[in-house]
Amino acid sequence: MIEFQNVHKTYRVAGRDITALQPTNLRIEEGQVYGLIGHSGAGKSTLLRLINRLEASSGGRIIVDGEDVTAFDSQQLRGFRQRVGMIFQHFNLLSSKTVADNVALPLKLAGKLSGRELDQRVAELLARVGLQDHAKKYPAQLSGGQKQRVGIARALATQPKILLCDEATSALDPQTTASVLQLLAEINRELNLTIVLITHEMDVIRRVCDQVAVMDAGVIVEQGPVADVFLHPQHSTTKRFVQEAEHVDEGEQRDDFAHVPGRIVRLTFQGDATYAPLLGLVARETGVDYSILAGRIDRIKDTPYGQLTLAITGGDMDAAFARFTAADVHMEVLR
Ligand SMILES: Nc1ncnc2c1ncn2[C@@H]1O[C@H](COP(=O)(O)OP(=O)(O)O)[C@@H](O)[C@H]1O
Ligand SMILES: [Mg+2]
């Protein structure tokens, strides 16, 4: 659905060039929820705004739904933007218009629907985001979560194939974030909408995304399926985001484990393996003892996973390691 071929972007500010995006290649398949994570200034918004050409690229080709958007003239661009919806951190609603009028705005601009059809479409959109009883309110009378739902309804008004989300949950509390993410997941599933989502929280990626790219200083430093990147981060930036999500202080782990005897391994379980009674079984069979040093069981999108750090002592350790590896478990020896 979206392909970047050697795309880069440089801003010129007061006679100086600032490279926001180094030459980048990227593929986002139709129907995916694709996450972009990185610290402030990493180039996330720049990358996103290149997709719907809110920013013009400095070079390279951007193919969206089979068309080279870098070659569009202004009229083609107008039609194209109706096929790409966008939502923002601070919602960008018009405060002087009602909820219904905010959602109707892109439909009026497109000018394809009669008054009656338009009212009906707005009602459908508000129902989809759970705001059917708030049509006549003004933005100031809504909570943050409700405002973002208006933003989503407005973005969906022209039936886009792509939805771009720039820090759409960053101004919301955790519970509201969860409900907005759930709505995005629903929309992705039911409308087969391709979603590109920017965040600085790994937890947001973990809940809704299929794929993730980690950005640092205008470069994608790591990318892949969320389970791979989240459970086995390679780049130091990625590791820091994962630690943040798991509330682990840097340096905490290794120090604590210094006093613990035995070998230290980390086991990662995914899917059905998460609930298999493997540890007791292996301990009985091979005579090893284990203590759990750190652990977490959660879900990545719809798939359960568990990650346990164990100290293993006594028994036939090699046999135990072989049993772990043979089971549907990923094992890393940390020490
Ligand atoms: N319109 C602009 N003009 C000049 N510099 C910009 C502009 N937009 C972004 N930048 C610069 O580009 C870099 C990346 O910014 P941005 O894409 O907004 O990062 P992020 O969204 O990851 O925080 C930053 O150094 C920022 O200052
Ligand atoms: Mg940004």
mmCIF file of C-alpha atoms and ligand atoms in Angstrom:
data_model
loop_
_atom_site.group_PDB
_atom_site.id
_atom_site.type_symbol
_atom_site.label_atom_id
_atom_site.label_comp_id
_atom_site.label_asym_id
_atom_site.label_seq_id
_atom_site.Cartn_x
_atom_site.Cartn_y
_atom_site.Cartn_z
ATOM 1 C CA MET A 1 0.000 0.000 0.000
ATOM 2 C CA ILE A 2 2.894 2.352 0.812
ATOM 3 C CA GLU A 3 6.431 2.105 -0.490
ATOM 4 C CA PHE A 4 9.395 4.442 0.083
ATOM 5 C CA GLN A 5 12.268 4.109 -2.382
ATOM 6 C CA ASN A 6 15.327 6.001 -1.218
ATOM 7 C CA VAL A 7 13.197 8.810 0.179
ATOM 8 C CA HIS A 8 14.924 11.611 2.056
ATOM 9 C CA LYS A 9 13.948 14.988 3.430
ATOM 10 C CA THR A 10 16.006 18.053 4.253
ATOM 11 C CA TYR A 11 14.569 21.266 5.692
ATOM 12 C CA ARG A 12 16.336 24.534 5.019
ATOM 13 C CA VAL A 13 16.210 26.806 8.055
ATOM 14 C CA ALA A 14 17.956 30.188 8.147
ATOM 15 C CA GLY A 15 20.375 29.134 5.418
ATOM 16 C CA ARG A 16 21.229 25.832 7.087
ATOM 17 C CA ASP A 17 20.175 22.334 5.999
ATOM 18 C CA ILE A 18 18.573 20.058 8.576
ATOM 19 C CA THR A 19 18.219 16.484 7.433
ATOM 20 C CA ALA A 20 15.070 15.117 9.068
ATOM 21 C CA LEU A 21 15.008 11.849 7.108
ATOM 22 C CA GLN A 22 18.068 10.048 5.739
ATOM 23 C CA PRO A 23 17.516 7.988 2.531
ATOM 24 C CA THR A 24 14.898 5.459 3.586
ATOM 25 C CA ASN A 25 13.334 2.345 2.098
ATOM 26 C CA LEU A 26 10.080 1.109 3.518
ATOM 27 C CA ARG A 27 7.147 -1.180 2.640
ATOM 28 C CA ILE A 28 3.774 -1.139 4.323
ATOM 29 C CA GLU A 29 1.331 -3.815 3.156
ATOM 30 C CA GLU A 30 -2.403 -3.271 2.725
ATOM 31 C CA GLY A 31 -4.393 -3.801 5.935
ATOM 32 C CA GLN A 32 -1.382 -3.573 8.234
ATOM 33 C CA VAL A 33 -1.136 -1.502 11.366
ATOM 34 C CA TYR A 34 2.386 -0.132 11.048
ATOM 35 C CA GLY A 35 3.963 1.559 14.073
ATOM 36 C CA LEU A 36 6.689 4.197 14.037
ATOM 37 C CA ILE A 37 8.425 4.712 17.357
ATOM 38 C CA GLY A 38 11.212 7.114 18.275
ATOM 39 C CA HIS A 39 12.187 9.976 20.538
ATOM 40 C CA SER A 40 11.168 13.554 19.837
ATOM 41 C CA GLY A 41 12.965 14.903 16.767
ATOM 42 C CA ALA A 42 13.689 11.430 15.327
ATOM 43 C CA GLY A 43 11.834 12.257 12.099
ATOM 44 C CA LYS A 44 8.571 10.375 12.665
ATOM 45 C CA SER A 45 6.181 13.192 11.757
ATOM 46 C CA THR A 46 8.289 14.070 8.739
ATOM 47 C CA LEU A 47 8.066 10.496 7.458
ATOM 48 C CA LEU A 48 4.306 10.409 8.057
ATOM 49 C CA ARG A 49 3.673 13.767 6.376
ATOM 50 C CA LEU A 50 5.596 12.629 3.304
ATOM 51 C CA ILE A 51 3.019 9.860 2.819
ATOM 52 C CA ASN A 52 0.114 12.272 2.204
ATOM 53 C CA ARG A 53 2.432 14.943 0.847
ATOM 54 C CA LEU A 54 1.833 17.472 3.595
ATOM 55 C CA GLU A 55 5.618 17.671 3.125
ATOM 56 C CA ALA A 56 7.355 17.370 -0.232
ATOM 57 C CA SER A 57 10.275 14.944 -0.293
ATOM 58 C CA SER A 58 13.777 16.139 -1.174
ATOM 59 C CA GLY A 59 14.362 13.015 -3.264
ATOM 60 C CA GLY A 60 13.294 9.441 -3.905
ATOM 61 C CA ARG A 61 9.974 7.915 -4.882
ATOM 62 C CA ILE A 62 6.881 7.412 -2.721
ATOM 63 C CA ILE A 63 4.389 4.920 -4.112
ATOM 64 C CA VAL A 64 0.968 4.881 -2.464
ATOM 65 C CA ASP A 65 -1.650 2.389 -3.646
ATOM 66 C CA GLY A 66 0.220 1.956 -6.933
ATOM 67 C CA GLU A 67 0.732 5.662 -7.722
ATOM 68 C CA ASP A 68 3.848 7.809 -7.461
ATOM 69 C CA VAL A 69 2.630 10.620 -5.205
ATOM 70 C CA THR A 70 5.801 12.641 -5.719
ATOM 71 C CA ALA A 71 4.632 13.251 -9.314
ATOM 72 C CA PHE A 72 1.091 14.480 -8.491
ATOM 73 C CA ASP A 73 -0.055 17.936 -9.617
ATOM 74 C CA SER A 74 -2.266 19.994 -7.290
ATOM 75 C CA GLN A 75 -5.534 18.600 -8.640
ATOM 76 C CA GLN A 76 -4.396 14.971 -8.345
ATOM 77 C CA LEU A 77 -3.193 15.817 -4.866
ATOM 78 C CA ARG A 78 -6.635 17.029 -3.806
ATOM 79 C CA GLY A 79 -8.269 13.750 -4.875
ATOM 80 C CA PHE A 80 -5.460 11.738 -3.334
ATOM 81 C CA ARG A 81 -5.763 13.416 0.083
ATOM 82 C CA GLN A 82 -9.384 12.229 0.331
ATOM 83 C CA ARG A 83 -8.050 8.674 0.256
ATOM 84 C CA VAL A 84 -5.684 9.306 3.171
ATOM 85 C CA GLY A 85 -7.183 10.291 6.547
ATOM 86 C CA MET A 86 -5.147 11.772 9.370
ATOM 87 C CA ILE A 87 -5.568 12.264 13.119
ATOM 88 C CA PHE A 88 -3.449 14.381 15.456
ATOM 89 C CA GLN A 89 -2.279 14.580 19.068
ATOM 90 C CA HIS A 90 -4.307 17.741 19.737
ATOM 91 C CA PHE A 91 -7.275 16.638 17.606
ATOM 92 C CA ASN A 92 -7.358 19.793 15.392
ATOM 93 C CA LEU A 93 -11.131 20.202 15.642
ATOM 94 C CA LEU A 94 -12.893 23.471 14.793
ATOM 95 C CA SER A 95 -14.102 24.818 18.136
ATOM 96 C CA SER A 96 -16.888 26.934 16.611
ATOM 97 C CA LYS A 97 -18.490 23.945 14.889
ATOM 98 C CA THR A 98 -20.549 21.135 16.392
ATOM 99 C CA VAL A 99 -19.336 17.542 16.435
ATOM 100 C CA ALA A 100 -21.581 16.725 13.452
ATOM 101 C CA ASP A 101 -20.344 19.759 11.485
ATOM 102 C CA ASN A 102 -16.698 18.881 12.174
ATOM 103 C CA VAL A 103 -17.275 15.393 10.780
ATOM 104 C CA ALA A 104 -19.290 16.770 7.835
ATOM 105 C CA LEU A 105 -16.562 19.206 6.794
ATOM 106 C CA PRO A 106 -14.479 16.907 4.559
ATOM 107 C CA LEU A 107 -17.692 15.627 2.956
ATOM 108 C CA LYS A 108 -18.811 19.189 2.161
ATOM 109 C CA LEU A 109 -15.401 19.961 0.678
ATOM 110 C CA ALA A 110 -15.588 16.830 -1.480
ATOM 111 C CA GLY A 111 -19.065 18.027 -2.551
ATOM 112 C CA LYS A 112 -20.339 14.635 -3.671
ATOM 113 C CA LEU A 113 -23.263 14.107 -1.300
ATOM 114 C CA SER A 114 -26.658 15.816 -1.142
ATOM 115 C CA GLY A 115 -27.811 17.265 2.211
ATOM 116 C CA ARG A 116 -29.787 14.187 3.149
ATOM 117 C CA GLU A 117 -27.065 11.700 2.187
ATOM 118 C CA LEU A 118 -24.561 13.813 4.052
ATOM 119 C CA ASP A 119 -26.609 13.801 7.276
ATOM 120 C CA GLN A 120 -26.984 10.061 7.023
ATOM 121 C CA ARG A 121 -23.276 9.516 6.447
ATOM 122 C CA VAL A 122 -22.363 11.728 9.427
ATOM 123 C CA ALA A 123 -24.795 9.777 11.616
ATOM 124 C CA GLU A 124 -23.177 6.496 10.514
ATOM 125 C CA LEU A 125 -19.702 7.832 11.237
ATOM 126 C CA LEU A 126 -20.660 9.073 14.700
ATOM 127 C CA ALA A 127 -22.250 5.703 15.476
ATOM 128 C CA ARG A 128 -19.083 3.912 14.398
ATOM 129 C CA VAL A 129 -17.003 5.862 16.933
ATOM 130 C CA GLY A 130 -19.665 5.660 19.655
ATOM 131 C CA LEU A 131 -20.676 9.345 19.645
ATOM 132 C CA GLN A 132 -24.219 9.130 18.252
ATOM 133 C CA ASP A 133 -25.575 11.028 21.296
ATOM 134 C CA HIS A 134 -23.080 13.901 21.026
ATOM 135 C CA ALA A 135 -23.738 15.229 17.507
ATOM 136 C CA LYS A 136 -24.945 18.657 18.615
ATOM 137 C CA LYS A 137 -22.189 19.305 21.165
ATOM 138 C CA TYR A 138 -19.168 21.529 20.645
ATOM 139 C CA PRO A 139 -15.587 20.256 21.077
ATOM 140 C CA ALA A 140 -15.177 22.151 24.381
ATOM 141 C CA GLN A 141 -18.002 20.037 25.833
ATOM 142 C CA LEU A 142 -16.185 16.749 25.146
ATOM 143 C CA SER A 143 -13.489 14.768 26.974
ATOM 144 C CA GLY A 144 -10.114 14.176 25.304
ATOM 145 C CA GLY A 145 -11.071 10.652 24.286
ATOM 146 C CA GLN A 146 -14.341 11.881 22.774
ATOM 147 C CA LYS A 147 -12.507 14.621 20.858
ATOM 148 C CA GLN A 148 -10.174 12.037 19.355
ATOM 149 C CA ARG A 149 -13.198 9.945 18.373
ATOM 150 C CA VAL A 150 -14.542 12.987 16.488
ATOM 151 C CA GLY A 151 -11.109 13.254 14.846
ATOM 152 C CA ILE A 152 -11.320 9.608 13.802
ATOM 153 C CA ALA A 153 -14.876 9.997 12.450
ATOM 154 C CA ARG A 154 -13.767 13.054 10.457
ATOM 155 C CA ALA A 155 -10.717 11.199 9.111
ATOM 156 C CA LEU A 156 -12.940 8.309 7.980
ATOM 157 C CA ALA A 157 -15.564 10.555 6.353
ATOM 158 C CA THR A 158 -14.241 10.296 2.791
ATOM 159 C CA GLN A 159 -13.712 6.522 3.118
ATOM 160 C CA PRO A 160 -9.904 6.603 2.946
ATOM 161 C CA LYS A 161 -7.795 3.482 2.417
ATOM 162 C CA ILE A 162 -5.074 4.770 4.730
ATOM 163 C CA LEU A 163 -5.231 6.383 8.172
ATOM 164 C CA LEU A 164 -2.203 8.298 9.477
ATOM 165 C CA CYS A 165 -2.051 8.811 13.258
ATOM 166 C CA ASP A 166 0.477 11.293 14.651
ATOM 167 C CA GLU A 167 0.755 10.708 18.429
ATOM 168 C CA ALA A 168 -3.025 10.291 18.472
ATOM 169 C CA THR A 169 -3.089 8.962 22.047
ATOM 170 C CA SER A 170 -0.217 10.978 23.531
ATOM 171 C CA ALA A 171 -2.525 13.566 25.146
ATOM 172 C CA LEU A 172 -4.813 10.912 26.671
ATOM 173 C CA ASP A 173 -4.762 9.076 30.007
ATOM 174 C CA PRO A 174 -3.954 5.323 29.968
ATOM 175 C CA GLN A 175 -7.545 4.097 30.116
ATOM 176 C CA THR A 176 -8.710 6.450 27.355
ATOM 177 C CA THR A 177 -5.640 5.484 25.322
ATOM 178 C CA ALA A 178 -6.676 1.835 25.592
ATOM 179 C CA SER A 179 -10.210 2.555 24.343
ATOM 180 C CA VAL A 180 -9.005 4.690 21.409
ATOM 181 C CA LEU A 181 -6.482 1.985 20.442
ATOM 182 C CA GLN A 182 -9.263 -0.576 20.597
ATOM 183 C CA LEU A 183 -11.344 1.573 18.234
ATOM 184 C CA LEU A 184 -8.400 1.838 15.808
ATOM 185 C CA ALA A 185 -7.925 -1.947 15.897
ATOM 186 C CA GLU A 186 -11.635 -2.412 15.178
ATOM 187 C CA ILE A 187 -11.529 0.002 12.235
ATOM 188 C CA ASN A 188 -8.438 -1.740 10.872
ATOM 189 C CA ARG A 189 -10.176 -5.124 11.031
ATOM 190 C CA GLU A 190 -13.620 -4.141 9.809
ATOM 191 C CA LEU A 191 -12.662 -1.684 7.054
ATOM 192 C CA ASN A 192 -9.314 -3.319 6.125
ATOM 193 C CA LEU A 193 -7.832 0.147 6.537
ATOM 194 C CA THR A 194 -4.047 0.453 6.444
ATOM 195 C CA ILE A 195 -2.934 2.387 9.540
ATOM 196 C CA VAL A 196 0.411 4.114 10.111
ATOM 197 C CA LEU A 197 0.757 5.133 13.726
ATOM 198 C CA ILE A 198 3.380 7.277 15.450
ATOM 199 C CA THR A 199 4.064 6.931 19.146
ATOM 200 C CA HIS A 200 6.864 7.215 21.702
ATOM 201 C CA GLU A 201 5.415 4.375 23.798
ATOM 202 C CA MET A 202 6.262 0.719 23.129
ATOM 203 C CA ASP A 203 3.040 -0.260 24.901
ATOM 204 C CA VAL A 204 0.991 1.418 22.156
ATOM 205 C CA ILE A 205 2.966 -0.541 19.542
ATOM 206 C CA ARG A 206 2.501 -3.786 21.488
ATOM 207 C CA ARG A 207 -1.267 -3.407 21.667
ATOM 208 C CA VAL A 208 -2.231 -2.574 18.095
ATOM 209 C CA CYS A 209 0.604 -2.830 15.615
ATOM 210 C CA ASP A 210 1.572 -5.698 13.304
ATOM 211 C CA GLN A 211 4.905 -4.212 12.212
ATOM 212 C CA VAL A 212 7.129 -1.605 13.784
ATOM 213 C CA ALA A 213 9.981 0.649 12.677
ATOM 214 C CA VAL A 214 12.232 2.264 15.280
ATOM 215 C CA MET A 215 13.570 5.697 14.295
ATOM 216 C CA ASP A 216 16.618 7.519 15.597
ATOM 217 C CA ALA A 217 18.038 10.750 14.139
ATOM 218 C CA GLY A 218 16.304 10.401 10.760
ATOM 219 C CA VAL A 219 17.170 6.724 10.331
ATOM 220 C CA ILE A 220 15.086 3.569 10.730
ATOM 221 C CA VAL A 221 17.453 1.637 12.989
ATOM 222 C CA GLU A 222 15.341 -1.499 13.383
ATOM 223 C CA GLN A 223 12.138 -2.846 11.888
ATOM 224 C CA GLY A 224 10.091 -6.022 11.698
ATOM 225 C CA PRO A 225 7.099 -7.867 13.150
ATOM 226 C CA VAL A 226 6.204 -6.436 16.571
ATOM 227 C CA ALA A 227 6.765 -9.739 18.404
ATOM 228 C CA ASP A 228 10.321 -10.022 17.038
ATOM 229 C CA VAL A 229 11.291 -6.432 17.755
ATOM 230 C CA PHE A 230 9.591 -6.282 21.152
ATOM 231 C CA LEU A 231 10.831 -9.620 22.491
ATOM 232 C CA HIS A 232 14.316 -9.571 20.910
ATOM 233 C CA PRO A 233 15.321 -5.929 20.458
ATOM 234 C CA GLN A 234 18.722 -5.468 18.788
ATOM 235 C CA HIS A 235 19.414 -1.725 18.652
ATOM 236 C CA SER A 236 20.135 0.219 21.859
ATOM 237 C CA THR A 237 17.279 2.673 21.139
ATOM 238 C CA THR A 238 14.828 -0.214 20.790
ATOM 239 C CA LYS A 239 16.119 -1.828 23.991
ATOM 240 C CA ARG A 240 15.514 1.394 25.887
ATOM 241 C CA PHE A 241 11.919 1.671 24.629
ATOM 242 C CA VAL A 242 11.244 -1.955 25.612
ATOM 243 C CA GLN A 243 12.753 -1.442 29.080
ATOM 244 C CA GLU A 244 10.605 1.649 29.524
ATOM 245 C CA ALA A 245 7.514 -0.374 28.632
ATOM 246 C CA GLU A 246 8.492 -3.042 31.164
ATOM 247 C CA HIS A 247 9.355 -0.468 33.832
ATOM 248 C CA VAL A 248 12.893 -1.807 34.142
ATOM 249 C CA ASP A 249 15.545 0.655 35.288
ATOM 250 C CA GLU A 250 18.680 0.571 33.231
ATOM 251 C CA GLY A 251 21.445 -1.459 34.857
ATOM 252 C CA GLU A 252 19.033 -2.918 37.427
ATOM 253 C CA GLN A 253 19.080 -6.436 36.002
ATOM 254 C CA ARG A 254 22.733 -7.336 35.668
ATOM 255 C CA ASP A 255 23.597 -5.883 39.125
ATOM 256 C CA ASP A 256 20.952 -7.869 40.936
ATOM 257 C CA PHE A 257 21.895 -11.072 39.201
ATOM 258 C CA ALA A 258 25.549 -10.768 40.270
ATOM 259 C CA HIS A 259 24.665 -12.311 43.635
ATOM 260 C CA VAL A 260 22.621 -15.131 42.147
ATOM 261 C CA PRO A 261 24.362 -18.503 41.726
ATOM 262 C CA GLY A 262 23.969 -20.747 38.647
ATOM 263 C CA ARG A 263 23.439 -20.143 34.937
ATOM 264 C CA ILE A 264 21.069 -17.399 33.899
ATOM 265 C CA VAL A 265 18.753 -17.907 30.943
ATOM 266 C CA ARG A 266 15.879 -15.970 29.447
ATOM 267 C CA LEU A 267 12.996 -17.981 28.029
ATOM 268 C CA THR A 268 10.452 -16.453 25.682
ATOM 269 C CA PHE A 269 7.132 -18.226 25.181
ATOM 270 C CA GLN A 270 4.650 -17.244 22.481
ATOM 271 C CA GLY A 271 1.130 -18.358 21.644
ATOM 272 C CA ASP A 272 0.028 -21.718 23.078
ATOM 273 C CA ALA A 273 3.507 -22.363 24.524
ATOM 274 C CA THR A 274 2.842 -19.528 26.988
ATOM 275 C CA TYR A 275 0.537 -21.743 29.023
ATOM 276 C CA ALA A 276 2.441 -25.055 28.740
ATOM 277 C CA PRO A 277 3.688 -26.425 32.115
ATOM 278 C CA LEU A 278 7.249 -26.681 30.859
ATOM 279 C CA LEU A 279 9.363 -25.580 33.834
ATOM 280 C CA GLY A 280 8.166 -28.196 36.318
ATOM 281 C CA LEU A 281 8.404 -30.892 33.702
ATOM 282 C CA VAL A 282 11.989 -30.077 32.767
ATOM 283 C CA ALA A 283 13.013 -29.728 36.418
ATOM 284 C CA ARG A 284 11.634 -33.198 37.224
ATOM 285 C CA GLU A 285 13.162 -34.814 34.143
ATOM 286 C CA THR A 286 16.639 -33.311 34.435
ATOM 287 C CA GLY A 287 16.973 -32.668 38.167
ATOM 288 C CA VAL A 288 17.745 -28.929 37.798
ATOM 289 C CA ASP A 289 16.443 -26.326 40.206
ATOM 290 C CA TYR A 290 15.335 -22.914 39.050
ATOM 291 C CA SER A 291 14.449 -19.580 40.568
ATOM 292 C CA ILE A 292 12.568 -16.891 38.684
ATOM 293 C CA LEU A 293 14.486 -13.592 38.648
ATOM 294 C CA ALA A 294 12.212 -11.595 36.396
ATOM 295 C CA GLY A 295 9.073 -12.338 34.466
ATOM 296 C CA ARG A 296 6.199 -10.964 32.496
ATOM 297 C CA ILE A 297 3.160 -12.464 30.860
ATOM 298 C CA ASP A 298 1.115 -10.270 28.548
ATOM 299 C CA ARG A 299 -0.208 -10.054 25.000
ATOM 300 C CA ILE A 300 1.193 -8.694 21.773
ATOM 301 C CA LYS A 301 -1.922 -7.659 19.880
ATOM 302 C CA ASP A 302 -3.926 -10.913 20.139
ATOM 303 C CA THR A 303 -1.064 -13.315 20.898
ATOM 304 C CA PRO A 304 -0.114 -14.175 24.491
ATOM 305 C CA TYR A 305 3.557 -14.226 25.378
ATOM 306 C CA GLY A 306 5.669 -14.827 28.436
ATOM 307 C CA GLN A 307 9.253 -13.913 29.141
ATOM 308 C CA LEU A 308 11.041 -15.357 32.174
ATOM 309 C CA THR A 309 14.575 -14.844 33.398
ATOM 310 C CA LEU A 310 15.695 -17.871 35.397
ATOM 311 C CA ALA A 311 18.726 -18.855 37.467
ATOM 312 C CA ILE A 312 19.354 -22.575 37.000
ATOM 313 C CA THR A 313 21.385 -24.722 39.359
ATOM 314 C CA GLY A 314 22.244 -28.433 39.820
ATOM 315 C CA GLY A 315 21.033 -31.426 37.800
ATOM 316 C CA ASP A 316 21.778 -32.095 34.157
ATOM 317 C CA MET A 317 21.877 -28.507 32.892
ATOM 318 C CA ASP A 318 22.728 -29.385 29.286
ATOM 319 C CA ALA A 319 19.747 -31.730 29.119
ATOM 320 C CA ALA A 320 17.530 -28.985 30.551
ATOM 321 C CA PHE A 321 18.751 -26.499 27.938
ATOM 322 C CA ALA A 322 18.168 -29.062 25.192
ATOM 323 C CA ARG A 323 14.596 -29.609 26.465
ATOM 324 C CA PHE A 324 13.887 -25.860 26.466
ATOM 325 C CA THR A 325 15.246 -25.489 22.943
ATOM 326 C CA ALA A 326 13.261 -28.495 21.711
ATOM 327 C CA ALA A 327 10.022 -27.102 23.160
ATOM 328 C CA ASP A 328 8.402 -24.168 21.369
ATOM 329 C CA VAL A 329 10.489 -21.760 23.403
ATOM 330 C CA HIS A 330 13.197 -19.245 22.556
ATOM 331 C CA MET A 331 16.166 -19.564 24.921
ATOM 332 C CA GLU A 332 19.007 -17.109 25.440
ATOM 333 C CA VAL A 333 21.837 -17.864 27.854
ATOM 334 C CA LEU A 334 22.595 -14.566 29.607
ATOM 335 C CA ARG A 335 25.370 -15.917 31.834
HETATM 336 N N1 LIG B 1 8.880 22.416 9.067
HETATM 337 C C1 LIG B 1 10.116 22.219 9.527
HETATM 338 N N2 LIG B 1 11.105 23.101 9.276
HETATM 339 C C2 LIG B 1 12.352 22.888 9.724
HETATM 340 N N3 LIG B 1 12.748 21.832 10.435
HETATM 341 C C3 LIG B 1 11.815 20.902 10.731
HETATM 342 C C4 LIG B 1 10.451 21.040 10.289
HETATM 343 N N4 LIG B 1 9.756 19.973 10.723
HETATM 344 C C5 LIG B 1 10.635 19.209 11.401
HETATM 345 N N5 LIG B 1 11.874 19.751 11.395
HETATM 346 C C6 LIG B 1 13.083 19.160 12.001
HETATM 347 O O1 LIG B 1 13.236 17.856 11.508
HETATM 348 C C7 LIG B 1 13.632 16.958 12.539
HETATM 349 C C8 LIG B 1 12.596 15.844 12.680
HETATM 350 O O2 LIG B 1 11.381 16.398 13.141
HETATM 351 P P1 LIG B 1 10.030 15.563 13.261
HETATM 352 O O3 LIG B 1 9.801 14.818 12.006
HETATM 353 O O4 LIG B 1 8.963 16.507 13.696
HETATM 354 O O5 LIG B 1 10.386 14.528 14.434
HETATM 355 P P2 LIG B 1 9.426 13.705 15.422
HETATM 356 O O6 LIG B 1 8.041 13.710 14.856
HETATM 357 O O7 LIG B 1 10.041 12.338 15.483
HETATM 358 O O8 LIG B 1 9.491 14.378 16.761
HETATM 359 C C9 LIG B 1 13.803 17.815 13.792
HETATM 360 O O9 LIG B 1 15.148 18.146 13.903
HETATM 361 C C10 LIG B 1 12.944 19.019 13.518
HETATM 362 O O10 LIG B 1 13.421 20.138 14.192
HETATM 363 MG MG MG B 2 6.273 14.424 15.678
#
